[in-house]
Amino acid sequence: LVDITARKKAEAYLEYLGKHDPLTRLRNRAFYIEELNRISRKGPWPLSILAMDLNGLKSVNDTQGHAAGDAMLRRMGEVLAKAAGDQQPLCMARIGGDEFVALMPGCDERAAQGLKDRIEALLDLNNQFYPGQKLSLAIGSAACHGASEVETALHAADQAMFDAKKRYYELSNVERRQ
């Protein structure tokens, strides 16, 4: 008999890495695209989408170094994972450097607003316990009721997120790409 425990653990870890972002421990872009395609084919409808972008990451990376930026991303991963809780159909993913998305199949606009409120409350709580750089997230949301509307909803959520990001930088009197 041959003990294959180590090999099985290595295979499980590789499978995990194929679907998760190692820094934030959220789902990764590949999983997000796969899940979006699955939902587009099978539903359930409606589908709500939250497009999110971490404010100020470039400035932190430039002034304090990438280790500080990575710490911000890890904190953001904790906040978003906590906000998602164990809501099973919800897909919370890091899809780019400072970009995140939540896919909420079977959820309407009101459920999306509830998740957004939960994220904002957890951000406030997180900022109370970590000194230094405060976490801030630009969030946009949209919903659709069928596969033919998914691309439009993704674009609308992105546009709402860009508008929120613009408001953040205008209110904070900070140059966006410092």
PDB file of C-alpha atoms in Angstrom:
ATOM      1  CA  LEU A   1       0.000   0.000   0.000  1.00  0.00           C
ATOM      2  CA  VAL A   2       1.111   3.530  -0.795  1.00  0.00           C
ATOM      3  CA  ASP A   3       0.084   6.523   1.301  1.00  0.00           C
ATOM      4  CA  ILE A   4      -1.200   9.199  -1.096  1.00  0.00           C
ATOM      5  CA  THR A   5      -2.310  11.685   1.571  1.00  0.00           C
ATOM      6  CA  ALA A   6       0.340  14.264   0.645  1.00  0.00           C
ATOM      7  CA  ARG A   7      -0.514  14.014  -3.043  1.00  0.00           C
ATOM      8  CA  LYS A   8      -4.235  14.431  -2.328  1.00  0.00           C
ATOM      9  CA  LYS A   9      -3.525  17.499  -0.182  1.00  0.00           C
ATOM     10  CA  ALA A  10      -1.377  18.980  -2.957  1.00  0.00           C
ATOM     11  CA  GLU A  11      -4.117  18.329  -5.520  1.00  0.00           C
ATOM     12  CA  ALA A  12      -6.725  19.937  -3.264  1.00  0.00           C
ATOM     13  CA  TYR A  13      -4.498  22.979  -2.787  1.00  0.00           C
ATOM     14  CA  LEU A  14      -3.930  23.332  -6.527  1.00  0.00           C
ATOM     15  CA  GLU A  15      -7.684  23.104  -7.096  1.00  0.00           C
ATOM     16  CA  TYR A  16      -8.191  25.801  -4.452  1.00  0.00           C
ATOM     17  CA  LEU A  17      -5.599  28.066  -6.152  1.00  0.00           C
ATOM     18  CA  GLY A  18      -7.363  27.580  -9.480  1.00  0.00           C
ATOM     19  CA  LYS A  19     -10.533  29.148  -8.069  1.00  0.00           C
ATOM     20  CA  HIS A  20      -9.288  31.556  -5.389  1.00  0.00           C
ATOM     21  CA  ASP A  21      -7.130  34.645  -5.149  1.00  0.00           C
ATOM     22  CA  PRO A  22      -4.289  33.760  -2.749  1.00  0.00           C
ATOM     23  CA  LEU A  23      -3.995  37.302  -1.346  1.00  0.00           C
ATOM     24  CA  THR A  24      -7.638  37.982  -0.447  1.00  0.00           C
ATOM     25  CA  ARG A  25      -8.864  34.355  -0.288  1.00  0.00           C
ATOM     26  CA  LEU A  26     -11.895  35.407  -2.321  1.00  0.00           C
ATOM     27  CA  ARG A  27     -12.826  33.731  -5.597  1.00  0.00           C
ATOM     28  CA  ASN A  28     -10.649  34.727  -8.551  1.00  0.00           C
ATOM     29  CA  ARG A  29     -11.411  36.122 -12.009  1.00  0.00           C
ATOM     30  CA  ALA A  30     -11.447  32.677 -13.654  1.00  0.00           C
ATOM     31  CA  PHE A  31     -14.088  31.430 -11.211  1.00  0.00           C
ATOM     32  CA  TYR A  32     -16.088  34.654 -11.613  1.00  0.00           C
ATOM     33  CA  ILE A  33     -16.204  34.295 -15.412  1.00  0.00           C
ATOM     34  CA  GLU A  34     -17.191  30.640 -15.129  1.00  0.00           C
ATOM     35  CA  GLU A  35     -19.933  31.497 -12.620  1.00  0.00           C
ATOM     36  CA  LEU A  36     -21.204  34.413 -14.717  1.00  0.00           C
ATOM     37  CA  ASN A  37     -21.453  32.126 -17.761  1.00  0.00           C
ATOM     38  CA  ARG A  38     -23.265  29.473 -15.714  1.00  0.00           C
ATOM     39  CA  ILE A  39     -25.756  31.994 -14.336  1.00  0.00           C
ATOM     40  CA  SER A  40     -26.286  33.470 -17.817  1.00  0.00           C
ATOM     41  CA  ARG A  41     -27.232  30.009 -19.108  1.00  0.00           C
ATOM     42  CA  LYS A  42     -29.314  28.715 -16.193  1.00  0.00           C
ATOM     43  CA  GLY A  43     -30.255  31.590 -13.886  1.00  0.00           C
ATOM     44  CA  PRO A  44     -31.715  31.959 -11.318  1.00  0.00           C
ATOM     45  CA  TRP A  45     -33.159  35.375 -12.059  1.00  0.00           C
ATOM     46  CA  PRO A  46     -33.033  38.181 -11.170  1.00  0.00           C
ATOM     47  CA  LEU A  47     -29.259  38.617 -10.971  1.00  0.00           C
ATOM     48  CA  SER A  48     -27.851  41.513  -8.988  1.00  0.00           C
ATOM     49  CA  ILE A  49     -24.275  42.664  -9.471  1.00  0.00           C
ATOM     50  CA  LEU A  50     -22.086  44.803  -7.229  1.00  0.00           C
ATOM     51  CA  ALA A  51     -18.991  46.247  -8.924  1.00  0.00           C
ATOM     52  CA  MET A  52     -16.443  47.457  -6.367  1.00  0.00           C
ATOM     53  CA  ASP A  53     -13.103  49.237  -6.495  1.00  0.00           C
ATOM     54  CA  LEU A  54     -10.736  49.915  -3.598  1.00  0.00           C
ATOM     55  CA  ASN A  55     -10.057  53.645  -3.263  1.00  0.00           C
ATOM     56  CA  GLY A  56      -6.494  54.875  -2.752  1.00  0.00           C
ATOM     57  CA  LEU A  57      -4.563  51.645  -3.384  1.00  0.00           C
ATOM     58  CA  LYS A  58      -2.183  53.201  -5.915  1.00  0.00           C
ATOM     59  CA  SER A  59      -1.319  56.012  -3.525  1.00  0.00           C
ATOM     60  CA  VAL A  60      -0.594  53.538  -0.712  1.00  0.00           C
ATOM     61  CA  ASN A  61       1.531  51.371  -3.013  1.00  0.00           C
ATOM     62  CA  ASP A  62       3.478  54.428  -4.193  1.00  0.00           C
ATOM     63  CA  THR A  63       4.041  56.036  -0.785  1.00  0.00           C
ATOM     64  CA  GLN A  64       4.175  53.100   1.656  1.00  0.00           C
ATOM     65  CA  GLY A  65       5.169  50.213  -0.589  1.00  0.00           C
ATOM     66  CA  HIS A  66       3.462  47.156  -1.986  1.00  0.00           C
ATOM     67  CA  ALA A  67       3.479  45.348   1.363  1.00  0.00           C
ATOM     68  CA  ALA A  68       1.146  48.054   2.733  1.00  0.00           C
ATOM     69  CA  GLY A  69      -1.019  47.780  -0.391  1.00  0.00           C
ATOM     70  CA  ASP A  70      -1.177  43.997   0.007  1.00  0.00           C
ATOM     71  CA  ALA A  71      -2.228  44.451   3.629  1.00  0.00           C
ATOM     72  CA  MET A  72      -5.087  46.695   2.444  1.00  0.00           C
ATOM     73  CA  LEU A  73      -6.159  44.055  -0.079  1.00  0.00           C
ATOM     74  CA  ARG A  74      -6.078  41.331   2.599  1.00  0.00           C
ATOM     75  CA  ARG A  75      -8.224  43.497   4.880  1.00  0.00           C
ATOM     76  CA  MET A  76     -10.646  44.121   2.017  1.00  0.00           C
ATOM     77  CA  GLY A  77     -10.846  40.375   1.418  1.00  0.00           C
ATOM     78  CA  GLU A  78     -11.734  39.854   5.080  1.00  0.00           C
ATOM     79  CA  VAL A  79     -14.446  42.527   4.940  1.00  0.00           C
ATOM     80  CA  LEU A  80     -16.013  41.171   1.739  1.00  0.00           C
ATOM     81  CA  ALA A  81     -15.865  37.549   2.927  1.00  0.00           C
ATOM     82  CA  LYS A  82     -17.532  38.541   6.205  1.00  0.00           C
ATOM     83  CA  ALA A  83     -20.201  40.527   4.318  1.00  0.00           C
ATOM     84  CA  ALA A  84     -20.932  37.553   2.053  1.00  0.00           C
ATOM     85  CA  GLY A  85     -21.170  35.259   5.063  1.00  0.00           C
ATOM     86  CA  ASP A  86     -22.438  31.855   4.085  1.00  0.00           C
ATOM     87  CA  GLN A  87     -24.956  33.050   1.507  1.00  0.00           C
ATOM     88  CA  GLN A  88     -24.330  30.116  -0.798  1.00  0.00           C
ATOM     89  CA  PRO A  89     -25.246  31.347  -4.276  1.00  0.00           C
ATOM     90  CA  LEU A  90     -23.379  34.620  -3.706  1.00  0.00           C
ATOM     91  CA  CYS A  91     -20.058  34.832  -5.592  1.00  0.00           C
ATOM     92  CA  MET A  92     -17.634  37.377  -4.121  1.00  0.00           C
ATOM     93  CA  ALA A  93     -14.500  37.679  -6.277  1.00  0.00           C
ATOM     94  CA  ARG A  94     -11.366  39.738  -6.808  1.00  0.00           C
ATOM     95  CA  ILE A  95     -11.265  40.235 -10.566  1.00  0.00           C
ATOM     96  CA  GLY A  96      -8.320  42.611 -10.875  1.00  0.00           C
ATOM     97  CA  GLY A  97      -5.743  44.551  -8.884  1.00  0.00           C
ATOM     98  CA  ASP A  98      -8.162  46.556  -6.747  1.00  0.00           C
ATOM     99  CA  GLU A  99     -11.408  45.462  -8.412  1.00  0.00           C
ATOM    100  CA  PHE A 100     -13.985  43.207  -6.820  1.00  0.00           C
ATOM    101  CA  VAL A 101     -17.413  41.955  -7.844  1.00  0.00           C
ATOM    102  CA  ALA A 102     -20.352  40.266  -6.163  1.00  0.00           C
ATOM    103  CA  LEU A 103     -22.742  38.166  -8.231  1.00  0.00           C
ATOM    104  CA  MET A 104     -26.059  37.648  -6.479  1.00  0.00           C
ATOM    105  CA  PRO A 105     -28.183  35.141  -8.417  1.00  0.00           C
ATOM    106  CA  GLY A 106     -31.831  35.077  -7.428  1.00  0.00           C
ATOM    107  CA  CYS A 107     -31.522  38.467  -5.708  1.00  0.00           C
ATOM    108  CA  ASP A 108     -33.188  41.749  -6.602  1.00  0.00           C
ATOM    109  CA  GLU A 109     -32.053  45.349  -6.193  1.00  0.00           C
ATOM    110  CA  ARG A 110     -33.180  45.437  -2.564  1.00  0.00           C
ATOM    111  CA  ALA A 111     -30.954  42.464  -1.700  1.00  0.00           C
ATOM    112  CA  ALA A 112     -28.049  44.170  -3.486  1.00  0.00           C
ATOM    113  CA  GLN A 113     -28.629  47.316  -1.429  1.00  0.00           C
ATOM    114  CA  GLY A 114     -28.647  45.167   1.716  1.00  0.00           C
ATOM    115  CA  LEU A 115     -25.264  43.658   0.806  1.00  0.00           C
ATOM    116  CA  LYS A 116     -23.886  47.112  -0.012  1.00  0.00           C
ATOM    117  CA  ASP A 117     -25.050  48.420   3.376  1.00  0.00           C
ATOM    118  CA  ARG A 118     -23.506  45.388   5.138  1.00  0.00           C
ATOM    119  CA  ILE A 119     -20.174  45.965   3.338  1.00  0.00           C
ATOM    120  CA  GLU A 120     -20.153  49.657   4.287  1.00  0.00           C
ATOM    121  CA  ALA A 121     -20.934  48.856   7.935  1.00  0.00           C
ATOM    122  CA  LEU A 122     -18.129  46.276   8.040  1.00  0.00           C
ATOM    123  CA  LEU A 123     -15.718  48.764   6.430  1.00  0.00           C
ATOM    124  CA  ASP A 124     -16.505  51.261   9.197  1.00  0.00           C
ATOM    125  CA  LEU A 125     -15.956  48.587  11.840  1.00  0.00           C
ATOM    126  CA  ASN A 126     -12.701  47.406  10.221  1.00  0.00           C
ATOM    127  CA  ASN A 127     -11.358  50.965  10.060  1.00  0.00           C
ATOM    128  CA  GLN A 128     -11.906  51.335  13.817  1.00  0.00           C
ATOM    129  CA  PHE A 129      -9.574  48.432  14.553  1.00  0.00           C
ATOM    130  CA  TYR A 130      -6.751  49.096  12.074  1.00  0.00           C
ATOM    131  CA  PRO A 131      -4.618  52.198  12.492  1.00  0.00           C
ATOM    132  CA  GLY A 132      -3.227  53.973   9.470  1.00  0.00           C
ATOM    133  CA  GLN A 133      -4.780  53.721   6.037  1.00  0.00           C
ATOM    134  CA  LYS A 134      -8.562  53.584   6.090  1.00  0.00           C
ATOM    135  CA  LEU A 135     -10.357  51.245   3.714  1.00  0.00           C
ATOM    136  CA  SER A 136     -12.734  52.892   1.293  1.00  0.00           C
ATOM    137  CA  LEU A 137     -14.667  51.194  -1.466  1.00  0.00           C
ATOM    138  CA  ALA A 138     -16.490  52.632  -4.471  1.00  0.00           C
ATOM    139  CA  ILE A 139     -19.567  50.459  -5.072  1.00  0.00           C
ATOM    140  CA  GLY A 140     -21.962  50.372  -7.993  1.00  0.00           C
ATOM    141  CA  SER A 141     -24.898  48.028  -8.397  1.00  0.00           C
ATOM    142  CA  ALA A 142     -27.302  46.881 -11.076  1.00  0.00           C
ATOM    143  CA  ALA A 143     -29.734  44.042 -11.640  1.00  0.00           C
ATOM    144  CA  CYS A 144     -31.051  42.123 -14.614  1.00  0.00           C
ATOM    145  CA  HIS A 145     -33.910  39.717 -15.211  1.00  0.00           C
ATOM    146  CA  GLY A 146     -32.609  37.582 -18.064  1.00  0.00           C
ATOM    147  CA  ALA A 147     -29.514  36.458 -19.938  1.00  0.00           C
ATOM    148  CA  SER A 148     -29.973  39.106 -22.626  1.00  0.00           C
ATOM    149  CA  GLU A 149     -29.566  41.854 -19.991  1.00  0.00           C
ATOM    150  CA  VAL A 150     -26.393  40.601 -18.241  1.00  0.00           C
ATOM    151  CA  GLU A 151     -23.879  42.650 -20.262  1.00  0.00           C
ATOM    152  CA  THR A 152     -25.991  45.780 -19.842  1.00  0.00           C
ATOM    153  CA  ALA A 153     -26.206  45.196 -16.084  1.00  0.00           C
ATOM    154  CA  LEU A 154     -22.439  44.650 -15.812  1.00  0.00           C
ATOM    155  CA  HIS A 155     -21.850  47.915 -17.661  1.00  0.00           C
ATOM    156  CA  ALA A 156     -24.396  49.771 -15.489  1.00  0.00           C
ATOM    157  CA  ALA A 157     -22.803  48.457 -12.264  1.00  0.00           C
ATOM    158  CA  ASP A 158     -19.346  49.490 -13.531  1.00  0.00           C
ATOM    159  CA  GLN A 159     -20.592  52.946 -14.474  1.00  0.00           C
ATOM    160  CA  ALA A 160     -22.228  53.422 -11.064  1.00  0.00           C
ATOM    161  CA  MET A 161     -18.964  52.333  -9.427  1.00  0.00           C
ATOM    162  CA  PHE A 162     -16.964  54.816 -11.533  1.00  0.00           C
ATOM    163  CA  ASP A 163     -19.395  57.575 -10.511  1.00  0.00           C
ATOM    164  CA  ALA A 164     -18.956  56.643  -6.822  1.00  0.00           C
ATOM    165  CA  LYS A 165     -15.174  56.639  -7.262  1.00  0.00           C
ATOM    166  CA  LYS A 166     -15.286  60.077  -8.876  1.00  0.00           C
ATOM    167  CA  ARG A 167     -17.381  61.402  -5.963  1.00  0.00           C
ATOM    168  CA  TYR A 168     -14.904  59.912  -3.465  1.00  0.00           C
ATOM    169  CA  TYR A 169     -11.936  61.691  -5.051  1.00  0.00           C
ATOM    170  CA  GLU A 170     -13.843  64.969  -5.408  1.00  0.00           C
ATOM    171  CA  LEU A 171     -14.918  64.911  -1.744  1.00  0.00           C
ATOM    172  CA  SER A 172     -11.494  63.931  -0.442  1.00  0.00           C
ATOM    173  CA  ASN A 173      -9.685  66.583  -2.523  1.00  0.00           C
ATOM    174  CA  VAL A 174      -7.106  64.016  -3.571  1.00  0.00           C
ATOM    175  CA  GLU A 175      -5.689  63.650  -7.042  1.00  0.00           C
ATOM    176  CA  ARG A 176      -6.853  60.262  -8.357  1.00  0.00           C
ATOM    177  CA  ARG A 177      -3.500  59.005  -9.696  1.00  0.00           C
ATOM    178  CA  GLN A 178      -1.071  60.466  -7.164  1.00  0.00           C
TER     179      GLN A 178
END
